[in-house]
Coordinates of N, CA and C and ligand atoms in Angstrom, one line a residue:
M19 N -25.8 25.9 4.3 CA -24.8 24.7 4.8 C -24.5 23.5 4.1
G20 N -26.2 23.4 4.1 CA -26.7 21.2 3.2 C -25.8 21.9 2.0
I21 N -26.3 22.9 0.9 CA -25.6 22.9 -0.5 C -25.0 23.6 -0.3
A22 N -24.1 24.5 0.4 CA -22.8 24.1 0.5 C -21.9 23.3 -0.1
F23 N -22.2 22.2 1.3 CA -21.4 21.5 1.8 C -21.7 20.4 0.0
F24 N -23.0 20.4 -0.3 CA -23.5 19.5 -1.5 C -22.6 20.3 -2.7
L25 N -22.6 21.1 -2.8 CA -21.8 21.8 -3.8 C -20.5 21.5 -4.4
F26 N -19.5 21.9 -3.0 CA -18.3 21.4 -2.3 C -18.0 20.2 -3.2
R27 N -19.4 18.8 -3.0 CA -18.6 17.5 -3.1 C -18.6 17.7 -4.9
V28 N -20.0 18.1 -5.6 CA -19.9 17.9 -6.3 C -18.5 18.3 -7.3
F29 N -17.8 18.9 -6.7 CA -16.7 20.3 -7.2 C -15.2 19.4 -7.0
E30 N -15.8 18.3 -6.0 CA -14.8 17.5 -5.5 C -14.6 16.7 -6.4
N31 N -15.9 15.7 -6.6 CA -15.9 14.6 -7.5 C -16.0 14.8 -9.1
W32 N -16.1 16.1 -9.5 CA -14.9 16.5 -11.1 C -14.1 16.6 -11.2
F33 N -13.8 17.4 -10.0 CA -11.9 17.6 -9.8 C -11.5 16.2 -10.1
A34 N -11.5 15.9 -9.5 CA -11.0 13.8 -9.6 C -11.2 13.1 -10.2
S35 N -12.8 13.4 -10.7 CA -12.3 12.9 -11.8 C -11.6 13.3 -13.2
N36 N -11.7 14.7 -13.6 CA -10.8 15.4 -14.1 C -9.2 15.7 -14.5
F37 N -8.8 15.3 -13.3 CA -7.7 16.0 -13.3 C -7.1 14.7 -12.4
D38 N -7.8 13.1 -11.8 CA -6.9 12.2 -11.7 C -6.6 11.8 -10.7
R39 N -6.8 12.8 -9.5 CA -6.2 12.9 -8.4 C -7.6 12.8 -7.7
P40 N -7.4 13.5 -6.1 CA -8.1 14.1 -5.5 C -7.4 15.8 -5.2
L41 N -9.2 16.3 -4.3 CA -8.6 17.8 -4.6 C -7.6 18.0 -3.9
F42 N -7.7 17.4 -3.0 CA -7.1 17.8 -1.0 C -7.2 16.4 -0.9
R43 N -5.6 15.5 -0.5 CA -5.8 14.6 0.6 C -5.2 14.7 1.7
H44 N -5.1 15.4 2.5 CA -4.9 15.9 4.3 C -5.3 17.1 4.8
Y45 N -6.2 16.9 6.4 CA -6.6 17.6 6.5 C -5.4 18.5 7.0
F46 N -5.2 19.9 7.5 CA -4.5 20.4 8.4 C -4.6 21.0 9.9
V47 N -4.4 18.5 10.3 CA -4.3 18.4 11.9 C -2.8 17.9 12.0
Y48 N -2.5 18.1 12.7 CA -1.3 17.1 12.8 C -1.4 16.7 14.3
R49 N -0.7 15.2 14.2 CA -0.5 14.4 15.9 C 0.5 13.9 15.4
K50 N 1.4 13.8 16.8 CA 2.8 13.3 16.8 C 3.0 11.5 17.1
L51 N 3.7 11.6 16.8 CA 4.3 10.3 17.4 C 5.1 10.4 18.4
P52 N 5.2 9.6 20.0 CA 6.5 9.5 20.5 C 8.3 9.7 19.9
P53 N 9.1 10.7 20.7 CA 10.2 10.7 20.0 C 10.8 9.3 20.1
S54 N 10.9 8.6 20.7 CA 11.3 6.5 20.8 C 11.0 6.2 19.3
Q55 N 9.6 6.7 19.1 CA 9.4 5.5 18.3 C 9.6 7.2 16.6
L56 N 9.8 8.4 16.8 CA 10.4 8.6 16.1 C 11.6 8.9 15.2
K57 N 12.4 8.4 16.7 CA 13.5 7.8 16.6 C 14.0 7.0 15.2
I58 N 13.3 5.9 15.4 CA 13.2 4.4 14.7 C 13.0 4.7 13.3
L59 N 12.2 5.7 12.8 CA 11.3 6.2 11.9 C 12.2 6.6 10.8
Q60 N 13.5 8.0 11.5 CA 14.3 8.6 10.9 C 15.2 7.6 10.6
N61 N 15.7 6.9 11.7 CA 16.8 5.9 11.4 C 16.5 4.8 10.4
E62 N 15.2 4.0 10.2 CA 15.2 3.0 10.1 C 14.5 3.0 8.1
F63 N 14.1 4.3 8.1 CA 12.9 3.5 7.0 C 13.0 5.4 5.9
V64 N 13.6 4.5 4.8 CA 14.7 5.5 4.0 C 13.2 6.3 3.3
F65 N 11.6 5.8 2.9 CA 11.0 6.5 1.8 C 10.5 7.8 3.2
Y66 N 10.9 8.1 4.2 CA 10.6 9.1 5.2 C 11.5 9.9 5.0
R67 N 12.8 9.4 5.1 CA 14.1 10.9 4.7 C 13.5 11.5 3.6
M68 N 13.0 11.3 2.6 CA 13.1 11.4 1.2 C 11.7 12.2 1.2
L69 N 11.0 12.4 2.0 CA 9.7 13.8 1.2 C 10.2 15.2 2.4
S70 N 9.0 16.1 2.0 CA 9.4 17.0 1.8 C 9.8 17.5 3.4
E71 N 9.6 18.6 4.5 CA 9.3 18.8 5.9 C 7.4 18.3 5.7
K72 N 6.7 19.1 4.8 CA 5.6 19.2 4.7 C 5.2 17.4 5.1
N73 N 5.4 17.3 4.2 CA 5.5 15.5 4.2 C 5.3 14.8 5.2
K74 N 6.1 14.8 5.3 CA 6.9 14.5 6.7 C 5.8 14.4 8.0
K75 N 5.2 15.9 7.7 CA 4.0 15.5 9.3 C 2.6 14.9 9.2
Q76 N 2.5 15.4 8.0 CA 1.7 15.2 7.6 C 1.8 12.6 7.5
F77 N 2.6 12.3 7.1 CA 2.8 10.8 7.1 C 3.3 10.7 8.9
V78 N 4.1 11.4 9.4 CA 3.9 11.4 11.0 C 2.5 10.9 11.9
H79 N 1.1 12.6 11.4 CA 0.4 12.1 11.8 C -1.0 11.1 11.4
R80 N -0.4 10.3 10.0 CA -1.2 9.4 9.4 C -0.6 7.4 10.2
M81 N 0.9 8.1 11.0 CA 1.2 6.8 11.6 C 1.0 6.5 12.9
A82 N 0.3 7.4 13.3 CA 0.0 8.1 14.7 C -1.5 7.9 14.9
Q83 N -1.7 7.6 14.2 CA -3.7 7.6 13.6 C -4.0 6.8 13.7
F84 N -2.9 5.2 12.4 CA -3.3 3.9 12.7 C -2.7 3.3 13.6
L85 N -1.6 3.5 14.6 CA -1.5 2.7 15.5 C -2.7 3.1 16.8
S86 N -3.1 4.2 16.7 CA -4.5 4.7 17.0 C -5.3 3.3 16.9
E87 N -5.6 3.1 16.0 CA -7.1 2.5 15.2 C -6.7 1.1 15.6
K88 N -4.8 0.3 15.0 CA -5.3 -0.8 14.8 C -4.5 -1.5 16.3
K89 N -4.7 -2.5 16.4 CA -4.0 -3.7 17.3 C -3.3 -4.5 17.0
I90 N -2.2 -4.4 17.5 CA -0.4 -5.3 17.0 C -0.6 -6.2 17.9
I91 N -0.5 -7.6 17.4 CA -0.1 -8.6 18.7 C 0.6 -9.4 18.2
G92 N 1.1 -10.4 19.2 CA 2.4 -10.7 18.9 C 1.8 -12.2 19.1
R93 N 2.2 -13.3 17.7 CA 1.8 -15.0 18.1 C 3.2 -15.6 18.5
E94 N 3.2 -16.5 19.6 CA 3.9 -17.6 19.8 C 4.6 -16.6 20.5
E95 N 6.2 -16.5 20.3 CA 7.0 -16.2 21.5 C 6.8 -14.5 21.2
V96 N 6.1 -13.9 20.1 CA 6.3 -12.7 19.4 C 5.9 -12.3 20.4
I97 N 6.5 -10.2 21.0 CA 6.2 -10.1 22.5 C 6.5 -8.5 21.2
I98 N 5.6 -7.4 21.3 CA 5.6 -6.4 20.3 C 6.7 -4.9 20.5
T99 N 7.4 -5.2 19.6 CA 8.6 -3.4 20.4 C 7.8 -2.4 19.4
E100 N 8.5 -1.4 20.3 CA 8.5 -0.7 19.6 C 8.5 -0.1 17.6
K101 N 9.7 -1.6 17.4 CA 10.1 -0.8 16.3 C 9.2 -1.9 15.4
M102 N 8.5 -2.1 15.4 CA 7.5 -3.7 14.7 C 6.1 -2.3 14.2
K103 N 5.4 -1.9 15.7 CA 4.6 -1.1 15.6 C 4.9 0.4 14.2
V104 N 6.4 1.0 14.8 CA 6.9 1.8 13.5 C 6.3 1.7 12.7
L105 N 7.6 0.3 12.1 CA 7.9 -0.5 10.8 C 6.4 -0.9 10.4
V106 N 5.6 -1.5 10.8 CA 4.1 -1.8 10.6 C 3.2 -0.8 10.1
A107 N 3.7 0.1 11.0 CA 2.9 1.5 10.6 C 2.9 2.3 8.8
A108 N 4.3 2.3 9.4 CA 5.3 3.2 8.1 C 4.7 2.7 6.6
I109 N 5.1 0.9 6.9 CA 4.8 0.4 5.7 C 3.2 0.4 5.1
A110 N 2.6 0.2 5.8 CA 1.3 0.6 5.6 C 0.8 2.7 5.0
C111 N 1.5 2.9 6.2 CA 0.9 4.8 5.3 C 2.0 4.5 4.3
M112 N 3.0 4.3 4.2 CA 3.8 4.9 2.4 C 3.0 4.2 2.1
L113 N 2.4 2.7 1.8 CA 1.3 2.3 1.0 C 0.0 3.4 0.1
S114 N -1.1 3.7 1.3 CA -2.0 5.0 1.4 C -1.6 6.1 1.2
F115 N -0.1 6.1 0.8 CA 0.4 8.3 1.6 C -0.7 9.0 0.5
G116 N -1.1 8.3 -0.2 CA -1.1 8.8 -1.3 C -2.6 8.9 -1.6
R117 N -3.2 8.8 -1.7 CA -4.8 8.7 -0.8 C -5.6 9.8 0.6
R118 N -6.7 10.0 0.4 CA -7.0 10.8 1.5 C -7.5 9.8 2.1
N119 N -8.1 8.2 2.2 CA -8.4 7.2 2.8 C -7.4 6.3 3.1
Y120 N -6.9 7.1 4.1 CA -4.9 6.0 4.4 C -5.1 4.3 5.8
T121 N -6.2 4.7 6.2 CA -6.8 3.3 7.4 C -6.5 2.0 7.2
Y122 N -7.4 1.5 6.1 CA -7.4 0.3 5.8 C -8.9 0.0 6.3
N123 N -9.2 0.7 6.1 CA -11.2 0.3 6.4 C -11.2 -1.4 7.1
L124 N -10.5 -2.1 6.1 CA -11.6 -3.8 6.5 C -10.2 -4.5 7.2
V125 N -9.1 -3.7 7.8 CA -8.0 -4.3 8.5 C -8.0 -3.7 10.0
D126 N -8.6 -4.9 11.0 CA -8.3 -4.1 12.7 C -7.7 -4.3 13.5
F127 N -6.8 -5.4 13.4 CA -5.8 -6.2 13.7 C -4.4 -7.0 12.7
I128 N -3.4 -6.6 13.0 CA -1.9 -7.3 12.9 C -1.4 -8.1 13.7
L129 N -1.1 -9.7 13.4 CA -0.6 -10.6 14.7 C 0.5 -10.8 13.8
I130 N 1.4 -10.8 14.7 CA 2.7 -10.8 13.5 C 3.9 -12.2 14.5
Y131 N 3.8 -13.3 13.4 CA 4.7 -14.2 14.0 C 6.4 -14.4 13.3
P132 N 6.7 -15.1 14.1 CA 7.6 -14.8 14.8 C 8.5 -15.6 12.9
E133 N 8.3 -16.1 12.6 CA 8.8 -16.4 10.7 C 7.4 -16.8 10.6
E134 N 7.5 -18.1 9.4 CA 6.3 -18.6 8.5 C 5.5 -19.4 9.9
F135 N 4.4 -19.9 9.6 CA 2.9 -19.8 10.7 C 2.0 -20.1 9.5
Y136 N 1.7 -21.6 10.6 CA 0.8 -21.9 10.1 C -1.3 -21.6 9.8
S137 N -1.1 -22.0 7.8 CA -2.8 -20.8 8.3 C -3.4 -22.2 7.2
A138 N -4.7 -23.0 8.0 CA -6.0 -23.6 8.0 C -6.6 -22.9 6.9
I139 N -6.1 -21.7 5.9 CA -7.0 -22.0 5.1 C -6.5 -22.1 3.5
N140 N -5.5 -22.7 4.0 CA -5.3 -24.0 2.3 C -4.3 -24.8 3.1
D141 N -4.4 -24.8 4.7 CA -3.7 -25.8 5.2 C -1.8 -25.9 4.6
A142 N -1.4 -25.2 4.9 CA 0.5 -24.4 3.7 C 0.6 -23.5 5.3
Y143 N 2.1 -24.0 5.2 CA 2.6 -22.5 6.0 C 2.8 -21.0 4.5
H144 N 2.4 -20.1 5.7 CA 2.6 -18.6 4.9 C 2.9 -17.8 5.3
K145 N 3.7 -16.4 4.5 CA 4.9 -16.0 5.1 C 3.8 -14.3 5.4
G146 N 2.8 -15.1 5.1 CA 1.8 -13.3 5.4 C -0.1 -13.7 4.8
E147 N -0.7 -12.9 5.3 CA -2.2 -13.7 5.1 C -3.3 -12.4 5.5
F148 N -4.0 -11.9 4.4 CA -5.4 -10.9 5.1 C -6.7 -12.1 4.8
N149 N -6.8 -11.9 6.2 CA -8.1 -12.6 6.6 C -9.4 -11.5 6.6
P150 N -10.4 -10.9 5.6 CA -11.0 -9.6 5.6 C -12.5 -10.2 7.2
R151 N -12.4 -11.6 6.7 CA -13.9 -12.1 7.5 C -12.9 -11.4 9.1
E152 N -12.2 -11.5 9.3 CA -11.3 -12.2 10.6 C -10.9 -10.4 10.9
K153 N -10.5 -9.2 10.4 CA -10.3 -8.6 10.0 C -9.2 -8.1 10.4
V154 N -8.1 -9.5 9.7 CA -6.8 -9.1 10.4 C -5.6 -9.5 9.0
I155 N -4.4 -9.3 9.2 CA -3.3 -9.0 8.5 C -2.5 -9.6 9.1
V156 N -2.3 -10.9 8.6 CA -1.0 -11.8 10.0 C 0.6 -11.3 9.3
L157 N 1.6 -12.1 9.2 CA 2.8 -11.7 9.1 C 3.5 -12.2 9.8
S158 N 4.6 -13.1 9.4 CA 5.9 -13.7 9.7 C 6.0 -12.6 9.6
W159 N 7.4 -12.0 10.8 CA 8.0 -11.1 11.1 C 9.7 -11.1 10.1
K160 N 9.7 -12.3 10.7 CA 11.1 -12.8 9.6 C 11.1 -12.2 8.3
D161 N 10.1 -12.6 7.6 CA 9.7 -12.1 6.1 C 9.5 -9.9 5.8
F162 N 8.8 -10.5 7.4 CA 8.2 -8.6 7.1 C 9.8 -7.9 7.1
E163 N 10.6 -8.5 7.8 CA 12.4 -7.3 7.8 C 12.5 -7.3 6.9
K164 N 13.5 -9.0 5.9 CA 13.3 -9.1 5.1 C 12.7 -7.6 4.2
G165 N 11.7 -8.3 3.7 CA 11.0 -7.0 2.5 C 11.0 -6.2 3.0
Y166 N 11.7 -5.5 3.7 CA 11.6 -3.6 4.1 C 13.0 -3.4 3.8
K167 N 13.9 -4.4 4.5 CA 16.0 -4.1 4.3 C 16.1 -4.5 3.2
I168 N 15.9 -5.7 1.8 CA 16.2 -6.1 1.2 C 15.3 -5.0 0.8
E169 N 15.8 -3.9 -0.6 CA 15.3 -3.1 -1.2 C 14.9 -3.8 -2.8
N170 N 15.6 -4.2 -3.0 CA 15.1 -4.4 -4.8 C 15.5 -5.7 -4.8
D171 N 15.0 -6.8 -4.3 CA 13.8 -7.9 -4.7 C 13.2 -8.2 -4.6
N172 N 12.1 -6.9 -5.2 CA 10.8 -7.3 -5.4 C 9.6 -7.7 -5.1
L173 N 10.4 -8.3 -2.9 CA 10.0 -9.5 -2.1 C 9.8 -8.3 -1.1
N174 N 8.2 -8.0 -0.6 CA 8.3 -7.0 0.4 C 6.5 -7.6 0.6
I175 N 6.4 -8.3 1.7 CA 5.4 -8.6 2.3 C 4.5 -8.2 3.6
G176 N 4.7 -6.5 4.1 CA 3.7 -6.0 4.3 C 3.3 -5.2 3.8
I177 N 3.9 -5.0 2.3 CA 3.3 -4.5 1.2 C 2.5 -5.0 0.4
H178 N 2.7 -5.8 0.6 CA 1.6 -7.4 -0.6 C -0.2 -7.7 -0.2
E179 N 0.2 -7.6 1.6 CA -0.6 -8.1 2.2 C -1.3 -6.6 2.7
F180 N -1.6 -5.6 2.5 CA -2.1 -4.1 3.0 C -2.3 -4.1 1.3
T181 N -2.1 -4.2 0.0 CA -3.0 -4.0 -1.0 C -3.5 -5.3 -1.0
H182 N -3.7 -6.8 -1.3 CA -4.6 -7.1 -0.5 C -6.2 -6.1 -0.2
A183 N -5.6 -5.4 1.0 CA -7.0 -5.3 1.8 C -7.4 -3.9 1.4
M184 N -6.7 -3.4 0.9 CA -6.5 -1.9 -0.4 C -7.7 -2.2 -1.3
Q185 N -7.2 -3.2 -2.0 CA -8.4 -3.3 -3.2 C -9.8 -4.4 -2.7
L186 N -9.7 -4.6 -1.8 CA -11.0 -5.7 -1.5 C -11.4 -4.6 -1.4
E187 N -11.2 -3.7 -0.1 CA -11.6 -2.2 0.0 C -12.4 -1.4 -0.9
A188 N -11.6 -1.5 -2.4 CA -12.1 -1.0 -3.5 C -12.9 -1.1 -3.5
K189 N -13.3 -2.8 -4.5 CA -14.5 -3.5 -4.7 C -15.6 -2.8 -4.1
Q190 N -15.4 -2.5 -2.6 CA -16.7 -2.4 -1.8 C -17.4 -1.4 -1.6
A191 N -16.1 -0.1 -1.5 CA -16.1 1.3 -1.6 C -16.5 2.0 -2.5
R192 N -17.1 3.0 -2.0 CA -17.2 4.1 -3.0 C -16.6 5.3 -3.5
D193 N -15.6 5.5 -2.8 CA -15.2 6.7 -1.5 C -13.9 6.7 -3.6
L194 N -13.5 8.2 -3.4 CA -13.0 8.9 -4.3 C -11.8 7.5 -4.9
D195 N -10.5 7.3 -3.2 CA -9.8 6.4 -3.2 C -10.1 5.2 -4.1
S196 N -11.0 5.0 -4.2 CA -11.9 3.4 -4.0 C -11.9 3.4 -5.7
A197 N -12.6 5.0 -6.3 CA -12.8 5.0 -7.6 C -11.8 4.8 -8.5
R198 N -10.9 6.0 -8.1 CA -9.6 5.7 -8.8 C -8.6 4.4 -9.0
F199 N -8.9 3.4 -7.3 CA -7.9 1.9 -7.7 C -9.1 1.7 -8.8
S200 N -10.3 0.9 -9.0 CA -10.7 0.6 -9.9 C -10.9 0.6 -11.0
K201 N -11.1 1.8 -10.9 CA -10.6 2.9 -12.4 C -8.8 2.5 -13.4
H202 N -7.7 2.5 -12.5 CA -6.8 1.5 -13.0 C -6.0 0.8 -12.9
F203 N -6.4 -0.4 -11.8 CA -6.5 -1.2 -12.3 C -7.5 -2.1 -13.5
Q204 N -8.9 -2.1 -13.5 CA -8.9 -2.6 -15.1 C -8.2 -1.1 -16.2
A205 N -7.7 -0.7 -16.5 CA -6.8 -0.4 -17.1 C -5.5 -1.2 -17.2
I206 N -5.4 -1.4 -16.0 CA -3.9 -2.8 -15.9 C -4.5 -3.6 -16.3
L207 N -5.1 -4.0 -15.9 CA -6.4 -5.5 -16.6 C -6.1 -5.6 -18.6
K208 N -6.6 -4.1 -18.5 CA -6.2 -4.0 -20.3 C -5.5 -4.4 -21.2
Q209 N -4.0 -3.3 -20.5 CA -3.1 -3.5 -20.9 C -2.7 -5.3 -21.0
L210 N -2.8 -5.9 -19.9 CA -2.5 -7.3 -20.6 C -3.4 -8.0 -21.4
M211 N -4.7 -7.3 -21.8 CA -4.7 -8.4 -22.9 C -3.6 -7.8 -24.2
R212 N -2.8 -7.2 -24.1 CA -2.2 -6.3 -25.4 C -1.3 -7.4 -25.4
Q213 N -1.0 -7.9 -26.8 CA -0.2 -9.3 -27.7 C 0.8 -8.5 -27.8
D214 N 1.2 -6.5 -27.4 CA 2.8 -6.6 -27.2 C 3.4 -6.5 -25.8
V215 N 2.3 -6.1 -25.1 CA 2.6 -6.3 -23.5 C 2.6 -8.2 -22.9
K216 N 2.0 -8.2 -24.1 CA 2.1 -10.5 -23.2 C 3.5 -10.5 -23.8
D217 N 4.0 -9.8 -25.6 CA 5.4 -10.7 -25.3 C 6.4 -10.0 -24.5
Q218 N 6.3 -8.7 -23.9 CA 7.2 -8.7 -23.4 C 7.3 -9.1 -21.9
L219 N 6.1 -9.6 -21.2 CA 6.0 -10.1 -19.9 C 6.5 -11.7 -20.5
D220 N 6.2 -12.5 -21.4 CA 6.8 -13.4 -21.9 C 8.8 -13.2 -22.2
K221 N 9.4 -12.2 -22.8 CA 10.5 -12.1 -22.7 C 11.6 -11.4 -21.3
T222 N 10.7 -10.9 -21.1 CA 11.6 -10.3 -19.6 C 10.8 -11.1 -18.1
R223 N 10.1 -12.1 -18.7 CA 10.3 -12.4 -17.0 C 9.9 -11.8 -16.4
Y224 N 10.0 -10.3 -16.5 CA 10.2 -9.5 -15.1 C 9.2 -9.3 -13.9
F225 N 8.1 -9.5 -13.6 CA 7.4 -10.6 -12.7 C 7.8 -11.8 -12.3
R226 N 7.3 -12.2 -11.4 CA 7.6 -13.1 -11.0 C 6.5 -14.1 -10.7
E227 N 5.9 -15.4 -11.5 CA 5.2 -16.1 -11.7 C 4.0 -15.9 -11.0
Y228 N 4.3 -16.4 -9.5 CA 3.0 -15.6 -9.0 C 2.3 -15.1 -9.0
A229 N 2.7 -14.0 -9.8 CA 1.7 -12.6 -10.3 C 0.7 -13.3 -10.8
F230 N 1.0 -14.1 -11.2 CA -0.2 -14.5 -12.4 C -1.0 -15.8 -11.9
A231 N -1.1 -15.8 -10.0 CA -2.5 -16.6 -9.9 C -3.7 -16.1 -10.6
N232 N -3.8 -15.3 -10.1 CA -4.8 -14.3 -9.9 C -4.9 -12.7 -10.1
Q233 N -6.3 -12.3 -10.1 CA -5.8 -11.2 -10.3 C -5.7 -10.2 -9.2
Y234 N -6.3 -10.8 -8.4 CA -5.1 -10.1 -6.8 C -3.8 -10.2 -6.5
E235 N -3.3 -11.5 -6.5 CA -2.0 -11.7 -6.8 C -1.3 -10.6 -7.7
F236 N -1.9 -10.7 -8.6 CA -1.3 -9.4 -9.7 C -1.2 -8.2 -9.3
M237 N -2.2 -7.6 -8.5 CA -2.4 -6.4 -8.1 C -1.0 -6.3 -6.6
A238 N -1.1 -8.0 -5.8 CA 0.1 -7.0 -4.3 C 1.1 -7.6 -5.2
V239 N 1.8 -8.5 -6.2 CA 2.9 -8.5 -6.3 C 3.1 -6.9 -8.1
L240 N 2.5 -6.5 -7.9 CA 2.3 -5.2 -9.2 C 3.2 -4.1 -8.1
T241 N 2.9 -3.6 -6.4 CA 3.0 -2.8 -5.7 C 4.4 -3.0 -5.1
E242 N 4.1 -4.1 -5.3 CA 5.6 -5.0 -4.4 C 6.8 -4.1 -4.8
Y243 N 6.9 -4.5 -7.0 CA 8.0 -4.2 -8.3 C 7.8 -2.7 -7.9
F244 N 6.5 -2.0 -7.6 CA 6.4 -0.2 -8.0 C 7.4 0.4 -6.9
F245 N 7.3 -0.3 -5.2 CA 8.3 0.3 -4.6 C 9.6 -0.6 -4.4
E246 N 9.5 -1.3 -4.8 CA 11.1 -1.8 -5.0 C 12.4 -2.0 -6.2
S247 N 11.8 -1.6 -7.5 CA 12.4 -1.5 -8.1 C 11.5 -0.5 -9.3
P248 N 11.6 0.4 -9.0 CA 10.4 1.6 -9.6 C 11.5 2.0 -11.1
E249 N 12.2 1.9 -11.1 CA 13.2 1.6 -12.7 C 12.7 1.7 -13.5
D250 N 13.4 -0.2 -13.4 CA 12.8 -1.6 -14.0 C 11.7 -1.4 -13.9
F251 N 10.7 -1.0 -13.3 CA 9.3 -1.2 -13.6 C 9.0 0.1 -15.2
K252 N 9.4 0.8 -14.4 CA 8.9 1.8 -15.3 C 9.3 2.2 -16.7
R253 N 10.9 1.5 -16.7 CA 11.3 1.3 -18.5 C 10.7 0.2 -19.0
I254 N 10.4 -1.4 -18.6 CA 9.9 -2.3 -19.0 C 8.7 -2.0 -19.3
F255 N 7.7 -2.2 -18.1 CA 6.5 -1.8 -18.7 C 5.4 -0.3 -17.9
P256 N 6.6 0.9 -18.8 CA 6.0 2.3 -18.6 C 4.1 2.5 -18.6
K257 N 3.9 1.3 -19.0 CA 2.2 2.1 -19.2 C 1.9 1.5 -18.2
I258 N 2.2 0.0 -18.0 CA 1.7 0.0 -16.3 C 2.0 -0.1 -15.2
Y259 N 3.0 1.0 -15.1 CA 4.0 1.3 -14.0 C 3.1 2.7 -14.5
E260 N 3.0 3.8 -15.0 CA 1.8 4.9 -15.0 C 0.9 4.4 -14.2
H261 N -0.2 3.5 -14.4 CA -1.2 3.0 -13.7 C -1.4 2.9 -12.3
T262 N -0.2 2.0 -12.3 CA 0.4 1.8 -10.7 C 0.2 3.1 -10.0
K263 N 1.1 4.2 -10.0 CA 1.2 5.0 -9.6 C 0.3 6.6 -9.6
K264 N -1.2 5.9 -10.9 CA -2.1 7.1 -11.1 C -2.7 6.5 -9.2
L265 N -2.8 4.7 -9.7 CA -4.4 4.3 -8.8 C -3.7 4.3 -7.7
L266 N -2.2 4.5 -7.0 CA -2.0 4.8 -5.3 C -1.9 6.3 -5.8
N267 N -2.2 7.2 -6.5 CA -1.8 8.4 -6.6 C -0.2 8.9 -5.6
F268 N 0.6 8.2 -6.0 CA 1.9 8.5 -5.7 C 2.3 9.4 -6.1
N269 N 2.6 10.3 -5.4 CA 3.8 11.8 -6.4 C 4.3 12.1 -5.7
F270 N 5.6 11.3 -4.8 CA 6.2 11.2 -3.8 C 7.9 10.5 -3.8
A271 N 8.5 11.8 -3.1 CA 10.4 10.9 -3.1 C 10.6 10.5 -5.0
D272 N 11.0 9.4 -4.9 CA 10.6 9.6 -7.1 C 10.3 8.8 -7.4
Y273 N 9.0 8.4 -7.6 CA 8.1 7.9 -7.5 C 7.8 8.5 -8.7
Ligands
ZN28 ZN1 -0.9 -12.6 -1.8

């Protein structure tokens, strides 16, 4: 038994490094969402409607798992609704859908404020924040809603903050998903050193200024663009797009 398992792990690692994707990413266990939540998902979340039947089942399972593991808490006058739960879980599970490890080990709590909130970290108002020490993601609901409703403005605070949590996990963990994340992130940074890419960045001003604050913001902004305007992204920066896709192992819908 021990040896068989060991050999399986060896094969799995060999497969992942040769084919640049995991051997499998989902076991055949399917949890369900209550009908009220499933209805919200179907009505509100375009990505879900674009999935195959099999992937829909996986997606629902992952959301149910996510919601059973994380605590979503309202701040100020916010009372957490079914819709808030569904949409937060859906955004998180969409971003991690290509991964086997999809539940964000560095996040236990999601706090929701009605709008921009005061943050003591840098004495300013924020739309979102990831605090790894408290294992918490904080979101302004007003901005979260705008993020997923307006689908082509390249702003999506939910995707942005969950990417921060994923990237920090990739730095600390050694699983296959984290290894893939780190490998393709390095490749993206290498792209940024190329003169032709720098020229293209200057010429197009495609990515918003904030992306260049540091490498973590760059990655978080990249994923926002990846989900919000994949066609433009692919056309303007094909190599960076390809690495972002591989980093997320994202082969769903039309991405
Ligand atoms: Zn950020």
